[in-house]
CSV table of N, CA and C in Angstrom, one decimal:
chain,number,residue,atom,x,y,z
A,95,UNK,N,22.9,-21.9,14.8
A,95,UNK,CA,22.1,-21.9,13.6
A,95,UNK,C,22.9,-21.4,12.5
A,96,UNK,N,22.9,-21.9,11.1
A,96,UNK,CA,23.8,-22.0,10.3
A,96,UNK,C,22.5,-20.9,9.4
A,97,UNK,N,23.3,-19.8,8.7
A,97,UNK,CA,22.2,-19.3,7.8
A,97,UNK,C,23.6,-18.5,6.7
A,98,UNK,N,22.7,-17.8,5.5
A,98,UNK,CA,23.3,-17.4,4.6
A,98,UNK,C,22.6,-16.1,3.9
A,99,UNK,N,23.0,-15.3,3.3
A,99,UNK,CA,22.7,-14.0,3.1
A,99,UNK,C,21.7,-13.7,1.9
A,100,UNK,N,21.1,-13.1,1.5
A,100,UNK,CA,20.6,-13.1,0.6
A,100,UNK,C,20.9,-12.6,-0.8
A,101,UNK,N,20.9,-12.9,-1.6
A,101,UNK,CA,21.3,-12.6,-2.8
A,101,UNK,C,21.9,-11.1,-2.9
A,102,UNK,N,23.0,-10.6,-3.8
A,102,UNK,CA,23.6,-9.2,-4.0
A,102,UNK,C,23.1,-8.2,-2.6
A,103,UNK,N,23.4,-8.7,-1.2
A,103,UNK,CA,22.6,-8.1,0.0
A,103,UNK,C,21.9,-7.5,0.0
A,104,UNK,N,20.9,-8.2,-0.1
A,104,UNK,CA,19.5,-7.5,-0.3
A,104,UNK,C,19.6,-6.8,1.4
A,105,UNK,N,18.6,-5.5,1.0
A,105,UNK,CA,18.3,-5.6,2.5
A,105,UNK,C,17.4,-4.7,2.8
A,106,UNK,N,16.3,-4.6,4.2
A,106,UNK,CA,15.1,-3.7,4.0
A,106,UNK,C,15.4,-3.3,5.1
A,107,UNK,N,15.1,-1.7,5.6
A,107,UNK,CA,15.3,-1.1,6.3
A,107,UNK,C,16.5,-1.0,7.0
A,108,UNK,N,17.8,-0.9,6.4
A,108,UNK,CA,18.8,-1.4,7.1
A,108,UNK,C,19.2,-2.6,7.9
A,109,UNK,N,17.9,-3.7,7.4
A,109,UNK,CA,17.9,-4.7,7.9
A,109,UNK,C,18.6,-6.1,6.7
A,110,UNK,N,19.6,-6.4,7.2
A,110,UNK,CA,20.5,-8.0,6.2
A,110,UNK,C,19.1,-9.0,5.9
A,111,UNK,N,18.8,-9.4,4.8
A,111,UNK,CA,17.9,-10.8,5.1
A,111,UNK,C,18.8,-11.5,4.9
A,112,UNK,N,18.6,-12.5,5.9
A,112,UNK,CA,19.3,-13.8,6.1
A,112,UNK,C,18.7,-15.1,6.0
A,113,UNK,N,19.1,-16.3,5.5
A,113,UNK,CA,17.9,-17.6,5.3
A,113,UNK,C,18.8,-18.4,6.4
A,114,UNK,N,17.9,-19.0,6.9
A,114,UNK,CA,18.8,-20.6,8.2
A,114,UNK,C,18.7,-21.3,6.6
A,115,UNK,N,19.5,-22.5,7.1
A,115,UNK,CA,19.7,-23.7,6.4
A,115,UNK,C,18.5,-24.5,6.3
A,116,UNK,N,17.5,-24.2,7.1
A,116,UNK,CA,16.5,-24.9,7.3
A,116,UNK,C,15.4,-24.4,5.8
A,117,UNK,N,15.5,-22.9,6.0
A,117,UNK,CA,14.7,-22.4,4.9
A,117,UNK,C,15.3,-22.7,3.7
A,118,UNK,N,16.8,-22.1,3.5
A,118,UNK,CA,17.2,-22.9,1.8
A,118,UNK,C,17.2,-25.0,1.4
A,119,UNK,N,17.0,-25.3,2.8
A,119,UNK,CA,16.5,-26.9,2.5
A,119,UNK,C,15.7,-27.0,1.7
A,120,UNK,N,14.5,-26.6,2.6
A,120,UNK,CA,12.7,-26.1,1.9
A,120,UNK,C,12.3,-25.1,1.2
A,121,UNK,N,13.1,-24.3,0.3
A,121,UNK,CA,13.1,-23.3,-0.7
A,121,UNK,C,13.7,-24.8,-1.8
A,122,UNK,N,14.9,-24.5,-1.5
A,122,UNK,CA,15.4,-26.0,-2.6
A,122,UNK,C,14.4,-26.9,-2.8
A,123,UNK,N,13.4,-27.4,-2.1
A,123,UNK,CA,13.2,-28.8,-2.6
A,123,UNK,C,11.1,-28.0,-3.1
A,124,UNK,N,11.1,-26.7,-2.6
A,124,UNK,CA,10.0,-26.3,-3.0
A,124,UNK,C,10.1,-25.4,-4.3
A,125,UNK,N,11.7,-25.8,-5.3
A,125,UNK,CA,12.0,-24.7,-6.0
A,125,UNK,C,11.7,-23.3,-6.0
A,126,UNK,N,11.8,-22.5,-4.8
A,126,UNK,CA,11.9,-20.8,-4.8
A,126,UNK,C,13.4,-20.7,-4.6
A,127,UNK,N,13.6,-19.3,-5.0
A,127,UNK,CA,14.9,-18.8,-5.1
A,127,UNK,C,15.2,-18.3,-4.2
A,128,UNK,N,16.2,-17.8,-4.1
A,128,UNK,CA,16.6,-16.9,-2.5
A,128,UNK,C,16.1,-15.3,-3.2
A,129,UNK,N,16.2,-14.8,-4.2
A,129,UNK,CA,15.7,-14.4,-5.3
A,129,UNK,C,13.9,-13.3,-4.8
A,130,UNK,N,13.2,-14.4,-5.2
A,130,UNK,CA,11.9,-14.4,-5.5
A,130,UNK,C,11.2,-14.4,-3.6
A,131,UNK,N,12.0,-15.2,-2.5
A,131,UNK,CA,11.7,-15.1,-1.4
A,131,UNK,C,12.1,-13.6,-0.9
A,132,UNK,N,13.4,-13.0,-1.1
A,132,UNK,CA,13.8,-11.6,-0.7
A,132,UNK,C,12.6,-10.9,-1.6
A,133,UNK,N,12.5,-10.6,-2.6
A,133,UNK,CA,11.8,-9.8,-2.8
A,133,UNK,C,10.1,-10.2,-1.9
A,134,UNK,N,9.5,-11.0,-1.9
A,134,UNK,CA,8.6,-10.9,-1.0
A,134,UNK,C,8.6,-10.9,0.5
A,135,UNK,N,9.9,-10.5,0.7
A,135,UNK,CA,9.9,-10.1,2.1
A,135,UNK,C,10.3,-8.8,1.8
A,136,UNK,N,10.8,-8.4,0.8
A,136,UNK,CA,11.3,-6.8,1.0
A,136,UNK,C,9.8,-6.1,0.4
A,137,UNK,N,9.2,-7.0,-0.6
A,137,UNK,CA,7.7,-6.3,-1.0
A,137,UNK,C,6.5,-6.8,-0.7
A,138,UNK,N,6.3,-7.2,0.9
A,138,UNK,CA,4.8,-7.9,1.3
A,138,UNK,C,3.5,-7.2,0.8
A,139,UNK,N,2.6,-7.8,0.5
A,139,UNK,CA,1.5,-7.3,-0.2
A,139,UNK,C,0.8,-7.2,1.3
A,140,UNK,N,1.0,-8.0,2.4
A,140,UNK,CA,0.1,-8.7,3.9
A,140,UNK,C,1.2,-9.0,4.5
A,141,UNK,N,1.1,-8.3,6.0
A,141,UNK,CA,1.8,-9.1,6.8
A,141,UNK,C,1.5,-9.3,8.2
A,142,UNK,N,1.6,-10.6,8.5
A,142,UNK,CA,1.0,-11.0,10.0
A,142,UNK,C,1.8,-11.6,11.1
A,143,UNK,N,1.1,-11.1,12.6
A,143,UNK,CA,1.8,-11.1,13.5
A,143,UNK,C,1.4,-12.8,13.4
A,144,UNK,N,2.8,-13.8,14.1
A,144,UNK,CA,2.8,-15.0,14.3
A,144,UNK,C,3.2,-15.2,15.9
A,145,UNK,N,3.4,-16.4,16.3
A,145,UNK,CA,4.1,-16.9,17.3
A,145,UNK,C,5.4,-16.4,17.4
A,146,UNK,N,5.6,-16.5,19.1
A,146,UNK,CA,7.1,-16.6,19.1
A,146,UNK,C,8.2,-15.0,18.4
A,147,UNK,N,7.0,-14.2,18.3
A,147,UNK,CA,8.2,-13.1,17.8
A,147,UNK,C,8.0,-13.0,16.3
A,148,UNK,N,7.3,-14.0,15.7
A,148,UNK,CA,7.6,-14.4,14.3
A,148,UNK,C,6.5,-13.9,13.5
A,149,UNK,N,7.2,-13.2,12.2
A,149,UNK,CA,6.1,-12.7,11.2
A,149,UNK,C,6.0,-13.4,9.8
A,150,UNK,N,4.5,-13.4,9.5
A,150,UNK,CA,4.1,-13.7,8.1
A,150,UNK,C,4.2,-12.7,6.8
A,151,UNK,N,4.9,-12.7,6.1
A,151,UNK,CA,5.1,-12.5,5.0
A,151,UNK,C,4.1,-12.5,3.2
A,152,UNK,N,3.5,-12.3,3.0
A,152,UNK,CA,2.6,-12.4,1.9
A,152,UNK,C,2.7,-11.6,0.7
A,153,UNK,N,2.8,-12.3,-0.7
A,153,UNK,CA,2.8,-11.6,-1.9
A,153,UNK,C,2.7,-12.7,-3.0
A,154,UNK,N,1.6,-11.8,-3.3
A,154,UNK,CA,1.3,-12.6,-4.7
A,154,UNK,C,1.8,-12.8,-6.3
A,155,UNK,N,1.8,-13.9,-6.4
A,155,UNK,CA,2.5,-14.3,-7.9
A,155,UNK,C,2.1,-15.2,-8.7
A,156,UNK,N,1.3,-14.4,-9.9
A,156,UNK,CA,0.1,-15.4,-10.4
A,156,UNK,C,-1.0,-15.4,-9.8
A,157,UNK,N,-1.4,-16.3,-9.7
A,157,UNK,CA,-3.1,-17.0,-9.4
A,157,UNK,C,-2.8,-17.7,-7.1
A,158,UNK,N,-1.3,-17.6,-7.5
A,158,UNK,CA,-0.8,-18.1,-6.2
A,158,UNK,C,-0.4,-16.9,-4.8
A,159,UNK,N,0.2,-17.7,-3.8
A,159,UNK,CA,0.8,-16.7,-3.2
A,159,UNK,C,1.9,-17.0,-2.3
A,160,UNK,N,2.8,-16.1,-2.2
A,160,UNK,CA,3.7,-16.9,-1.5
A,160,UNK,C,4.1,-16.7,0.3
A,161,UNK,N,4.0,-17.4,0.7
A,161,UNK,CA,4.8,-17.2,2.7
A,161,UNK,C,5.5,-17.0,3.0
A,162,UNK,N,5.9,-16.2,3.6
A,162,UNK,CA,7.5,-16.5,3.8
A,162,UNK,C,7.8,-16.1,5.7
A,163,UNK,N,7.9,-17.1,6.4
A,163,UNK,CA,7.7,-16.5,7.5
A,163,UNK,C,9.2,-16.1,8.5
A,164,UNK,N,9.5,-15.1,9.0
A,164,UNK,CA,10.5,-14.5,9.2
A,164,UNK,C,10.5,-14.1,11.0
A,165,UNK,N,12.0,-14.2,11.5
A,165,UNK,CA,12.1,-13.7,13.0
A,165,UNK,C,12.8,-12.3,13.0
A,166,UNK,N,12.7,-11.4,13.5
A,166,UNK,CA,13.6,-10.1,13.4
A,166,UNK,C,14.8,-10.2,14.7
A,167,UNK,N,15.9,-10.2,14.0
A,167,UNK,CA,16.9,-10.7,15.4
A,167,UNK,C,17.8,-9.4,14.9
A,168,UNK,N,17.6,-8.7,16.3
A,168,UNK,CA,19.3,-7.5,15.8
A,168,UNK,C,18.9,-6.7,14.3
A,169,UNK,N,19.6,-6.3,13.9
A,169,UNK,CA,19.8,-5.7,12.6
A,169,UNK,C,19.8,-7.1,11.3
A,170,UNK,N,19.0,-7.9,11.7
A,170,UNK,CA,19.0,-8.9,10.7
A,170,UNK,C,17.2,-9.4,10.8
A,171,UNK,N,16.7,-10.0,9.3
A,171,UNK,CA,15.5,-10.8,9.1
A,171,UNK,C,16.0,-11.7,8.6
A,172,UNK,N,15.5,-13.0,9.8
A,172,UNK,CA,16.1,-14.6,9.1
A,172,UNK,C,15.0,-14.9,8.8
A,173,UNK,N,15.3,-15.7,7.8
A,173,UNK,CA,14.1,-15.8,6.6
A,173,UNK,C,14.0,-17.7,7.8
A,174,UNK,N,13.2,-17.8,7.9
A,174,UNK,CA,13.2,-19.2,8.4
A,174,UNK,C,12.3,-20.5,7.2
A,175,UNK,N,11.6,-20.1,7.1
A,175,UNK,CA,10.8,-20.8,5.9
A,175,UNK,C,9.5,-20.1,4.7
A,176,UNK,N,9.5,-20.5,3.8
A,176,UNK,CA,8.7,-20.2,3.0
A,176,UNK,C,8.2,-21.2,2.1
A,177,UNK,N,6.9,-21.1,1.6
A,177,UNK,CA,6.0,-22.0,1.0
A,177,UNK,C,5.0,-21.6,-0.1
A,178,UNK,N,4.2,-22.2,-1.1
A,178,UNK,CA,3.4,-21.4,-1.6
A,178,UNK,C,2.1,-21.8,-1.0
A,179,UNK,N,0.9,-21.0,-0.9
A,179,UNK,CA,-0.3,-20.8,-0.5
A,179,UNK,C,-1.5,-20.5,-1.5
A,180,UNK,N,-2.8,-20.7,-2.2
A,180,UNK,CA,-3.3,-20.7,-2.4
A,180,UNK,C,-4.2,-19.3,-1.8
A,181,UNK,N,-4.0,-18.9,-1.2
A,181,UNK,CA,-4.7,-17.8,-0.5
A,181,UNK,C,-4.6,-17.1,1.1
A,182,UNK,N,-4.2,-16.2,1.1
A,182,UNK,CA,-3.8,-15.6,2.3
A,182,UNK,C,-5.0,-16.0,3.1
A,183,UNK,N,-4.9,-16.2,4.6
A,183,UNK,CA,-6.3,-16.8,5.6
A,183,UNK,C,-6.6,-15.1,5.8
A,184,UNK,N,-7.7,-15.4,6.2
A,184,UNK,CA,-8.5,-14.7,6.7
A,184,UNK,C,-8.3,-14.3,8.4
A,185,UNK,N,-8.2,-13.0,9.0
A,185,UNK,CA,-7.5,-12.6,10.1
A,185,UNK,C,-8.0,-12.9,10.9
């Protein structure tokens, strides 16, 4: 899996965020920044347990909100994908 670091190394709890190639695909083509996705992972307003190991991410911006869902591998959070949402679900 091919990934890349996040901006001036961000990082939360001694933890690197890192994005796959997959995520800066679909950040690129959903215009978010590597930017604006670290800080909602370094500042979730919500965050939920997922499949597979994997967590949801949530913080709001504007009237919107944003996803970002992430795996914890080692001393690293790969950012795998992120999206905007209209409203966090209901638990």
């Amino acid at each position: 899996m091919h990934c890349r670091e996040a901006p001036d190394g961000c990082m939360i709890l001694g933890m690197r965020i890192v994005f796959t190639n997959h995520a800066l695909l679909k950040m690129g083509r959903r215009h978010l920044s590597r930017n604006i996705v670290a800080d909602a992972v370094r500042f979730p307003e919500v965050i939920r347990e997922s499949w597979g190991g994997r967590k949801e991410y949530y913080r709001r911006y504007g009237g919107i909100h944003l996803k970002v869902i992430v795996k914890r591998e080692r001393a690293v959070i790969l950012v795998l994908t992120a999206h905007w949402i209209a409203h966090v679900p209901d638990s």
